[in-house]
Amino acid sequence: MRRTAKRLRAMAALAGLALLPAFVPAQAQAAGTRPFSVTITHVGCVDPCSAEGLEAALEGHPDFYAKVFINGVEHRTPTIDNVFGVDPYWVVSTELPDTIQNVPVTIQIWDTDDTSGDDLGDDTPHDDDNNLDFTVSYFDGKWRDTATNKTDNVNWPQSCSSGDGDAGSDEDEPAVKVCWDVSTTSTSGDADGDGLLDGWERNGYNEDGDGTIDVDLPAMRAKADHKDVFLELDWTTGRAPTRAGIQAMKKAFAAAPPNVGSTASSRRAPNGGFGVNAPPNPDGTNGINLHVDTGGLLDPGGREGGPVGTCSDGVDNGADGLVDGNDPTCNGARTDYLDASVENPQPTNCTDGVNNDGDAFTDSQDPDCLVGDNLGRGGVIADPGACGLDNATFYPSRRLNFDSGRRLIFHYGQIVPQPGVATCPRQSGGQGEVGGNDFVAFNVDAGTIMHELGHNLNLRHGGHEPLPNCKPNYVSVMNYDLQDGIPRVGDGTILDYSPPRTIIGSTSRGRAPLPDLKEDALTEPVILDASDAVNRFVFVDSTGQKVPNNLNTSPDWNRDGDPPFESMVPATNIDDAGPGPVRTPAACINTSTNELLKGSDDWSSVSLTFRQFGDSADAAINPEDDDVPTTSELQAMHEERNTTDVGVTVTDNPDPVAAGTDVVYTAVVTNHGFRPAASVTLVDTLPSQVSYVSDNAACHSSAGTVTCGVGDLLAGASRTVTITAHVPADLVYNAGGPVTLTNRAVVDNLAGPDPLANNDSASTDTRVVAVADLAVTSFAPTAPPTQVLIGQNLDVTLQGTVANNGPSSPMDAVVVTAATADPGATVTPSSSTRNVSALAVGSPQSLDSTFTVGCTQPGSHTYRFTASVTPARPDDTDPVAANNHRPAEFTLDCVVPVAINIKPGANPNSINIPADTVPIGVLTTRAGEYALPLDFNATTIQPLTVRFGPRSAVYGGTGGSAEVHDRGHIEDVVERTTTPVERVRDGDRDMVLHFASATSGLRRGDTEACAKGSFIDGATGRTYRFFGCDMVRIVQP
């Protein structure tokens, strides 16, 4: 009766409070509303309550529920039966007018009694009061003692209150304890569904409810409107996590899809607890912020301001011809990940004491240099000697190294060595709680860490089921086949749950769950995910071999060399372990060939909230059962699925090749194996004599070595790489003859072993010869004569230029000049040979040839010359014959020499200038007479053509004087025969002509005068020229 009376008084007091204006909801106002919620995190007895105190005799423990009055409006929670204490996480929520800035809250804790009526507990330290009262500010979400009754003295950050019970007045009920949190941002109390209450993420978490914040979540960058997951890692010496690994995990979580955790409640943990669904992030962005506390652990390769994730940027960052997954710095170790590792990293600068990137942080204070997040814990611990999540080893170490105040905030993992088989017969790579917060990793790779963390998030080895493991249609690090990373087309791995990302750096993902696979109803046209062209799954083919396969291509289940793709294949155990001698993963060994394998969607079903699964400081709640692959097993599995035979052939073109031109080497790289070759590299060693020009595969050339990232080759596929090199133009010349070049190509699959080495290299020999387009570029006589007296010889010089138009240069050449003349003319020699040494491109050489010309017959005669150039060495060739020859010619007028007698009968032949008219007798002679070469009939002279004067005026031009009578006189002129006296007439008919001395051009001092003109040959009727001279004495007044 006493408790009933007090209960009635408490209810009456609350009813009175509800009448106060400050507590009346503004329902009638047109203003908007905003959410408000109170989460009861703990309720328990302070005073004895088992069949006494709050609970009646023989009624066991209390059946707790709470009444929460928000702004004067009562809300009741569900009831939890028969518990001494419980963490119910009851959420009482409402929408309040946005005009309210301070919200009064009253919390009552009740026990339900079916027989005697419900009993109120005392949850306030204030005497004579059983109701906990406080006021919450919308401004910061914090509470303070209510303005109307400050005697409760409960103010933020205190988040638990216990009544004084029977220790106070008899008005107090039995004491109970209540803990709570308040959200002014959501009606769920956890707006983003990450298991961290809004008030915790906004203002910090108080583990024991006292007046001190134990986990400063805002300082750790937690956000109430974006999902956060916190993980603390400890490790033993030498087993520290890597920055690339931690960053790879962070990037996977950051790219979590919008529906992450949306179906978590459909997954049940082994202990019967269910996951908790999560809504989309209230901030409208995707992903989960994963915070990994590794304390001040420095990345030994860290770099302030250095690039991040350059193994997936499509750029050849090292300028070595290898890009992203095809670069050893991106795939050379199982701790390299495409989205987090750095291609060709620069030396660390994290210990130089300099703020290298201007961000106000130096060395260990700069996040760029840290492996994870420095959240105050995480570090080296003593080796616990654990075989797993052991009660006797792991948990004592956990109690020693893990702050219990973090137990509802952080997952906790240790990276430690596992003792040998004598201590731990079941060797494993790690163990985690399935739905929980603890794990141990005996492997140091981030894939294992993310695998075990996945168990904490309520994921199994089959996604939604513990077995079967190694399912081809389950692409996740939870799959033992993919625990160390999901293989990508083009090599390299990423860490991810199902469905994995397709585009690194975005939230683009493939489909999940993937289609079912029935082992005795397999078809090869099946494609697991046509939208995913970058990720691979792993299966066991009909021969028992592990085979990676692109998600968007058909698998060759029976390894018969597709195509064709069979619509039905024999039943195959596609989720088995790999072949011996040690079959891995051992947990995947099975003999079934008729299993139904179902895909799974991890991300939608992860449970970020884990408190509902339970927590123990002394033992694992739900440890996984299977033995996780060890590091050595993971390495063996990696090598197995990447073992394939790659080979190369190489040919050259042209062969032989001309010095000074390019030679093209064609390397054909082929994957002869049945697995993809994920990271094929071609290294071509050029002959030392050539220089690299170009290629068709974005290769890198350095010091004669050309490195080409061939990339990914599916089984049976080939890729052709062409490399163009330039052969020096002078190679053959300097060697004295043809040269043999040897080019060698070597192919390697950086992703894994090659079982056949004899086809990994190939070479080809190329003969280099000298080939040049030699040309006679000019050839002509130098000032050629126009006439010559029969019986006289003239030297004529012909000047020529030869050039080398390449490609080979220089080249020794021979120039031969051939000479011919018309009948009646002579030229000697008939040919001339000149050697031209080192005729080089751009440096033509000139050469002269001299010939002697003459004639035996009168009239015009043509002299013809041809200069020809050819290579001097027998192996050298000239491909262009058209310009090897160049002709030249000239024509001479062969003039008949004659005898003339000036002033016949006179001696000396005195000429008075200008008074004299000079008679001249042109004599008819026979060959030999006067030492003349030919007969001459002077009567055939054409008088009007004759000119008289000095030799220079008459012979070379039209100077001198003409016949003054315009006619000639035929007569027998007295001649000089055997004596100087001109008295003899020989009976010949000669031609006498007369010329004015005044216009002859003769001058004082001249001793010779000449006549030149034309005559008609009686035998041929042709007109020829004649020329003759006689001695004179010039008399000039």
Tab-separated table of C-alpha atoms in Angstrom, residues 271 388-396 431-440 613-624:
chain	number	residue	atom	x	y	z
A	271	ASN	CA	24.102	-16.350	-30.530
A	388	GLY	CA	42.734	-17.377	-31.258
A	389	LEU	CA	40.157	-15.514	-29.212
A	390	ASP	CA	41.252	-17.558	-26.219
A	391	ASN	CA	39.923	-16.928	-22.725
A	392	ALA	CA	43.330	-17.570	-21.205
A	393	THR	CA	45.514	-15.545	-23.564
A	394	PHE	CA	43.762	-13.069	-25.826
A	395	TYR	CA	41.289	-11.651	-23.328
A	396	PRO	CA	43.799	-11.037	-20.516
A	431	GLN	CA	39.798	-15.314	-35.695
A	432	GLY	CA	36.983	-12.884	-35.192
A	433	GLU	CA	33.670	-12.630	-33.413
A	434	VAL	CA	30.740	-13.042	-35.776
A	435	GLY	CA	28.631	-10.140	-34.646
A	436	GLY	CA	30.869	-8.598	-32.032
A	437	ASN	CA	33.808	-6.292	-31.519
A	438	ASP	CA	36.963	-8.383	-31.064
A	439	PHE	CA	39.325	-10.170	-33.423
A	440	VAL	CA	42.871	-11.388	-33.668
A	613	PHE	CA	25.422	-9.084	-30.038
A	614	GLY	CA	26.861	-8.849	-26.541
A	615	ASP	CA	30.296	-8.095	-25.174
A	616	SER	CA	32.558	-9.859	-22.744
A	617	ALA	CA	35.898	-8.913	-21.350
A	618	ASP	CA	36.666	-12.567	-20.655
A	619	ALA	CA	35.625	-14.576	-23.707
A	620	ALA	CA	34.526	-14.370	-27.315
A	621	ILE	CA	30.787	-14.220	-27.787
A	622	ASN	CA	30.498	-15.689	-31.272
A	623	PRO	CA	33.927	-16.789	-32.536
A	624	GLU	CA	34.227	-17.961	-36.118
